[in-house]
């Protein structure tokens, strides 16, 4: 199904570092699952994009203020967000998980976080989860703008634990980061492409049509497998 783009170029906001969904490779170019999906869909559906890798909460703000037309950033569909954004069909099943420094045996459950400091990226599902359970488990929360600061914070001991999406923690561990995940992940999150509520409906439709086509041709599976060997 052919949908006519209404803009010459759509600005798509994204995170600045969220491997394997978007990250800078050794050449300083962005790549990853979101990058490939977005580029392939734009090509298939015949619309132009300019990617803007500004960070997760900055991307939300760009969408809100109209500086961006769409957003792809490993963004989880939530009921709260549905009030402000329209989401595409989901393209990835995710979930959030707690990570500690490798070898830290002091944290085996959320209860063990009492009196400790836990980090998360501002505006994320992890940040939301931590603030929802802050008084229950008695930790304090430290918010970070970007993933490198969050992961470095754990490395240098500025925080005792952190929370992030589990495929992102898993990828970091595979890349050799000294982390472990003592607690089962919280399940349920699904990633989707988003536009501001009521805005750019054709862009959302083109994304959905392109995603269907990528799934039909097997290209979707290829993109996922390139970055997550087991597809999860
Ligand atoms: N999936 C999480 C969320 O939507 C985190 C996304 C991100 O950090 N890029 O809040």
Short mmCIF file of C-alpha atoms and ligand atoms in Angstrom, two decimals:
data_model
loop_
_atom_site.label_atom_id
_atom_site.label_comp_id
_atom_site.label_asym_id
_atom_site.label_seq_id
_atom_site.Cartn_x
_atom_site.Cartn_y
_atom_site.Cartn_z
CA UNK A 1 0.00 0.00 0.00
CA UNK A 2 1.45 3.34 -1.11
CA UNK A 3 1.01 6.31 1.21
CA UNK A 4 2.04 9.80 0.06
CA UNK A 5 4.52 11.61 2.33
CA UNK A 6 3.35 15.11 3.27
CA UNK A 7 6.79 16.52 4.10
CA UNK A 8 9.99 16.65 2.04
CA UNK A 9 11.99 15.48 5.04
CA UNK A 10 10.79 14.00 8.31
CA UNK A 11 12.97 14.67 11.35
CA UNK A 12 13.24 11.53 13.47
CA UNK A 13 14.52 11.97 17.02
CA UNK A 14 16.40 9.18 18.73
CA UNK A 15 18.54 8.32 21.72
CA UNK A 16 22.24 9.22 21.72
CA UNK A 17 23.48 5.86 23.04
CA UNK A 18 21.24 2.82 23.36
CA UNK A 19 23.16 -0.12 21.90
CA UNK A 20 22.19 -2.30 20.10
CA UNK A 21 19.30 -0.04 19.01
CA UNK A 22 21.31 3.11 18.24
CA UNK A 23 25.00 3.68 18.91
CA UNK A 24 28.05 5.17 17.26
CA UNK A 25 30.33 2.57 15.67
CA UNK A 26 34.12 2.76 15.44
CA UNK A 27 33.79 5.18 12.50
CA UNK A 28 31.59 7.51 14.54
CA UNK A 29 28.52 6.62 12.45
CA UNK A 30 25.25 5.67 14.05
CA UNK A 31 24.02 2.14 13.57
CA UNK A 32 21.81 -0.39 15.29
CA UNK A 33 18.36 -1.96 15.10
CA UNK A 34 16.37 1.30 15.23
CA UNK A 35 18.69 2.95 12.70
CA UNK A 36 18.39 0.09 10.20
CA UNK A 37 14.64 -0.30 10.66
CA UNK A 38 14.02 3.42 10.20
CA UNK A 39 16.31 3.73 7.16
CA UNK A 40 14.90 0.60 5.48
CA UNK A 41 11.30 1.66 6.10
CA UNK A 42 11.91 5.18 4.72
CA UNK A 43 13.51 3.69 1.62
CA UNK A 44 10.75 1.13 1.08
CA UNK A 45 7.96 3.65 1.58
CA UNK A 46 9.68 6.44 -0.35
CA UNK A 47 10.04 9.20 2.24
CA UNK A 48 13.09 11.18 3.38
CA UNK A 49 14.34 11.32 6.95
CA UNK A 50 16.91 13.22 8.93
CA UNK A 51 17.91 11.36 12.09
CA UNK A 52 18.60 13.41 15.21
CA UNK A 53 20.38 11.42 17.93
CA UNK A 54 19.79 13.79 20.82
CA UNK A 55 19.19 11.47 23.80
CA UNK A 56 16.03 9.85 25.14
CA UNK A 57 14.39 12.57 27.21
CA UNK A 58 15.56 15.25 24.74
CA UNK A 59 13.92 13.22 21.96
CA UNK A 60 10.63 13.12 23.89
CA UNK A 61 10.83 16.91 24.24
CA UNK A 62 11.64 17.37 20.54
CA UNK A 63 8.54 15.38 19.64
CA UNK A 64 6.47 17.35 22.13
CA UNK A 65 7.63 20.74 20.77
CA UNK A 66 7.37 19.78 17.11
CA UNK A 67 11.14 19.94 16.50
CA UNK A 68 10.87 16.29 15.52
CA UNK A 69 8.14 14.56 13.51
CA UNK A 70 8.74 11.07 14.81
CA UNK A 71 10.77 9.20 17.38
CA UNK A 72 12.47 5.81 17.38
CA UNK A 73 14.55 5.15 20.48
CA UNK A 74 13.75 1.75 21.93
CA UNK A 75 10.71 3.57 23.27
CA UNK A 76 8.33 1.47 25.35
CA UNK A 77 4.61 1.79 24.76
CA UNK A 78 2.89 2.69 28.04
CA UNK A 79 -0.66 3.80 28.85
CA UNK A 80 0.70 7.05 30.23
CA UNK A 81 2.62 7.80 27.02
CA UNK A 82 -0.40 6.90 24.89
CA UNK A 83 -1.99 10.09 26.23
CA UNK A 84 0.69 12.17 24.48
CA UNK A 85 1.86 10.03 21.58
CA UNK A 86 0.47 7.77 18.88
CA UNK A 87 2.44 4.54 18.57
CA UNK A 88 3.12 2.29 15.61
CA UNK A 89 2.79 -1.48 15.72
CA UNK A 90 5.44 -2.71 18.11
CA UNK A 91 8.72 -4.01 16.69
CA UNK A 92 10.50 -5.51 19.71
CA UNK A 93 9.60 -7.17 23.05
CA UNK A 94 11.70 -5.85 25.89
CA UNK A 95 11.65 -5.34 29.63
CA UNK A 96 13.72 -3.66 32.31
CA UNK A 97 16.28 -5.14 34.67
CA UNK A 98 18.55 -4.21 37.54
CA UNK A 99 22.30 -4.43 37.03
CA UNK A 100 25.13 -4.30 39.56
CA UNK A 101 28.90 -4.34 39.26
CA UNK A 102 30.20 -7.82 38.44
CA UNK A 103 31.16 -9.63 41.63
CA UNK A 104 28.93 -7.52 43.89
CA UNK A 105 27.22 -10.13 46.06
CA UNK A 106 25.52 -7.63 48.37
CA UNK A 107 22.48 -7.16 46.11
CA UNK A 108 20.34 -10.25 45.43
CA UNK A 109 16.87 -8.74 45.66
CA UNK A 110 15.19 -5.33 45.58
CA UNK A 111 15.10 -5.45 49.41
CA UNK A 112 18.91 -5.42 49.43
CA UNK A 113 18.82 -1.95 47.84
CA UNK A 114 17.87 -0.38 51.20
CA UNK A 115 20.06 2.67 51.81
CA UNK A 116 21.76 2.29 48.43
CA UNK A 117 21.76 4.54 45.37
CA UNK A 118 20.27 3.29 42.13
CA UNK A 119 20.69 5.02 38.78
CA UNK A 120 18.53 5.29 35.66
CA UNK A 121 18.22 7.48 32.60
CA UNK A 122 15.84 10.38 33.07
CA UNK A 123 12.40 9.97 31.50
CA UNK A 124 12.68 6.23 30.97
CA UNK A 125 10.55 3.29 32.02
CA UNK A 126 13.38 2.30 34.40
CA UNK A 127 13.30 5.72 36.07
CA UNK A 128 9.54 5.39 36.43
CA UNK A 129 9.82 1.91 37.96
CA UNK A 130 12.47 3.08 40.43
CA UNK A 131 10.46 6.09 41.54
CA UNK A 132 7.34 3.92 41.95
CA UNK A 133 9.21 1.60 44.35
CA UNK A 134 11.53 4.08 46.05
CA UNK A 135 9.79 4.21 49.44
CA UNK A 136 8.92 0.50 49.38
CA UNK A 137 12.59 -0.57 49.10
CA UNK A 138 14.26 2.48 50.68
CA UNK A 139 16.91 3.30 48.07
CA UNK A 140 17.62 6.70 46.59
CA UNK A 141 17.61 7.42 42.88
CA UNK A 142 20.20 9.20 40.79
CA UNK A 143 19.12 10.29 37.32
CA UNK A 144 21.45 10.48 34.33
CA UNK A 145 20.97 12.14 30.94
CA UNK A 146 22.80 9.54 28.88
CA UNK A 147 23.73 5.88 29.04
CA UNK A 148 27.51 6.38 29.11
CA UNK A 149 27.16 8.49 32.28
CA UNK A 150 24.87 5.88 33.84
CA UNK A 151 27.14 2.92 33.08
CA UNK A 152 30.26 4.89 34.10
CA UNK A 153 28.49 5.87 37.32
CA UNK A 154 28.18 2.22 38.26
CA UNK A 155 31.76 1.50 37.22
CA UNK A 156 33.22 4.24 39.42
CA UNK A 157 30.87 3.53 42.33
CA UNK A 158 28.81 6.73 42.15
CA UNK A 159 25.80 4.41 42.22
CA UNK A 160 25.39 0.90 43.68
CA UNK A 161 23.04 -0.42 41.02
CA UNK A 162 21.32 0.74 37.86
CA UNK A 163 18.25 -0.10 35.88
CA UNK A 164 17.97 -0.24 32.11
CA UNK A 165 16.29 -2.25 29.34
CA UNK A 166 17.52 -5.84 29.54
CA UNK A 167 18.62 -6.23 25.89
CA UNK A 168 20.78 -3.12 26.35
CA UNK A 169 22.37 -4.48 29.55
CA UNK A 170 22.80 -7.84 27.81
CA UNK A 171 24.56 -6.21 24.88
CA UNK A 172 26.85 -4.25 27.23
CA UNK A 173 27.81 -7.49 29.01
CA UNK A 174 28.56 -9.13 25.65
CA UNK A 175 30.75 -6.14 24.81
CA UNK A 176 32.78 -6.89 27.93
CA UNK A 177 31.29 -4.50 30.47
CA UNK A 178 31.70 -5.75 34.06
CA UNK A 179 28.04 -6.07 34.99
CA UNK A 180 25.69 -8.70 36.28
CA UNK A 181 21.93 -8.98 36.68
CA UNK A 182 21.04 -10.58 40.06
CA UNK A 183 17.26 -10.07 39.77
CA UNK A 184 14.83 -11.44 37.15
CA UNK A 185 13.82 -8.86 34.56
CA UNK A 186 10.50 -7.04 34.76
CA UNK A 187 8.64 -8.23 31.69
CA UNK A 188 6.16 -6.62 29.40
CA UNK A 189 7.65 -3.63 27.60
CA UNK A 190 7.21 -3.39 23.84
CA UNK A 191 9.07 -0.93 21.62
CA UNK A 192 7.32 1.14 18.98
CA UNK A 193 7.85 4.16 16.76
CA UNK A 194 5.97 7.27 17.94
CA UNK A 195 4.57 10.54 16.67
CA UNK A 196 2.99 13.31 18.72
CA UNK A 197 -0.67 12.53 19.31
CA UNK A 198 -2.72 13.45 16.26
CA UNK A 199 0.32 14.63 14.28
CA UNK A 200 1.92 13.15 11.14
CA UNK A 201 -0.59 10.27 10.81
CA UNK A 202 0.80 9.44 7.34
CA UNK A 203 4.26 8.97 8.86
CA UNK A 204 2.86 6.47 11.35
CA UNK A 205 1.02 4.63 8.57
CA UNK A 206 4.14 4.51 6.39
CA UNK A 207 6.12 3.11 9.33
CA UNK A 208 3.53 0.38 9.89
CA UNK A 209 3.36 -0.52 6.20
CA UNK A 210 7.15 -0.57 5.91
CA UNK A 211 7.51 -2.70 9.04
CA UNK A 212 5.01 -5.23 7.67
CA UNK A 213 6.97 -5.38 4.42
CA UNK A 214 10.30 -5.87 6.27
CA UNK A 215 8.73 -8.73 8.24
CA UNK A 216 7.26 -10.30 5.11
CA UNK A 217 10.59 -10.27 3.24
CA UNK A 218 12.65 -11.57 6.17
CA UNK A 219 14.66 -8.34 6.29
CA UNK A 220 13.33 -7.61 9.80
CA UNK A 221 14.70 -10.91 11.14
CA UNK A 222 18.03 -10.21 9.47
CA UNK A 223 18.32 -6.82 11.16
CA UNK A 224 17.43 -8.22 14.59
CA UNK A 225 19.81 -11.19 14.25
CA UNK A 226 22.67 -8.93 13.23
CA UNK A 227 22.56 -7.32 16.68
CA UNK A 228 20.92 -9.84 19.02
CA UNK A 229 21.98 -13.36 18.16
CA UNK A 230 19.10 -15.09 19.93
CA UNK A 231 16.48 -12.54 18.92
CA UNK A 232 15.83 -11.41 22.49
N1 LIG B 1 12.50 1.50 26.78
C1 LIG B 1 12.78 2.52 27.75
C2 LIG B 1 11.71 3.59 27.74
O1 LIG B 1 10.96 3.66 26.82
C3 LIG B 1 14.16 3.14 27.57
C4 LIG B 1 14.40 3.77 26.23
C5 LIG B 1 15.76 4.43 26.10
O2 LIG B 1 16.47 4.62 27.09
N2 LIG B 1 16.14 4.77 24.90
O3 LIG B 1 11.61 4.33 28.64
#
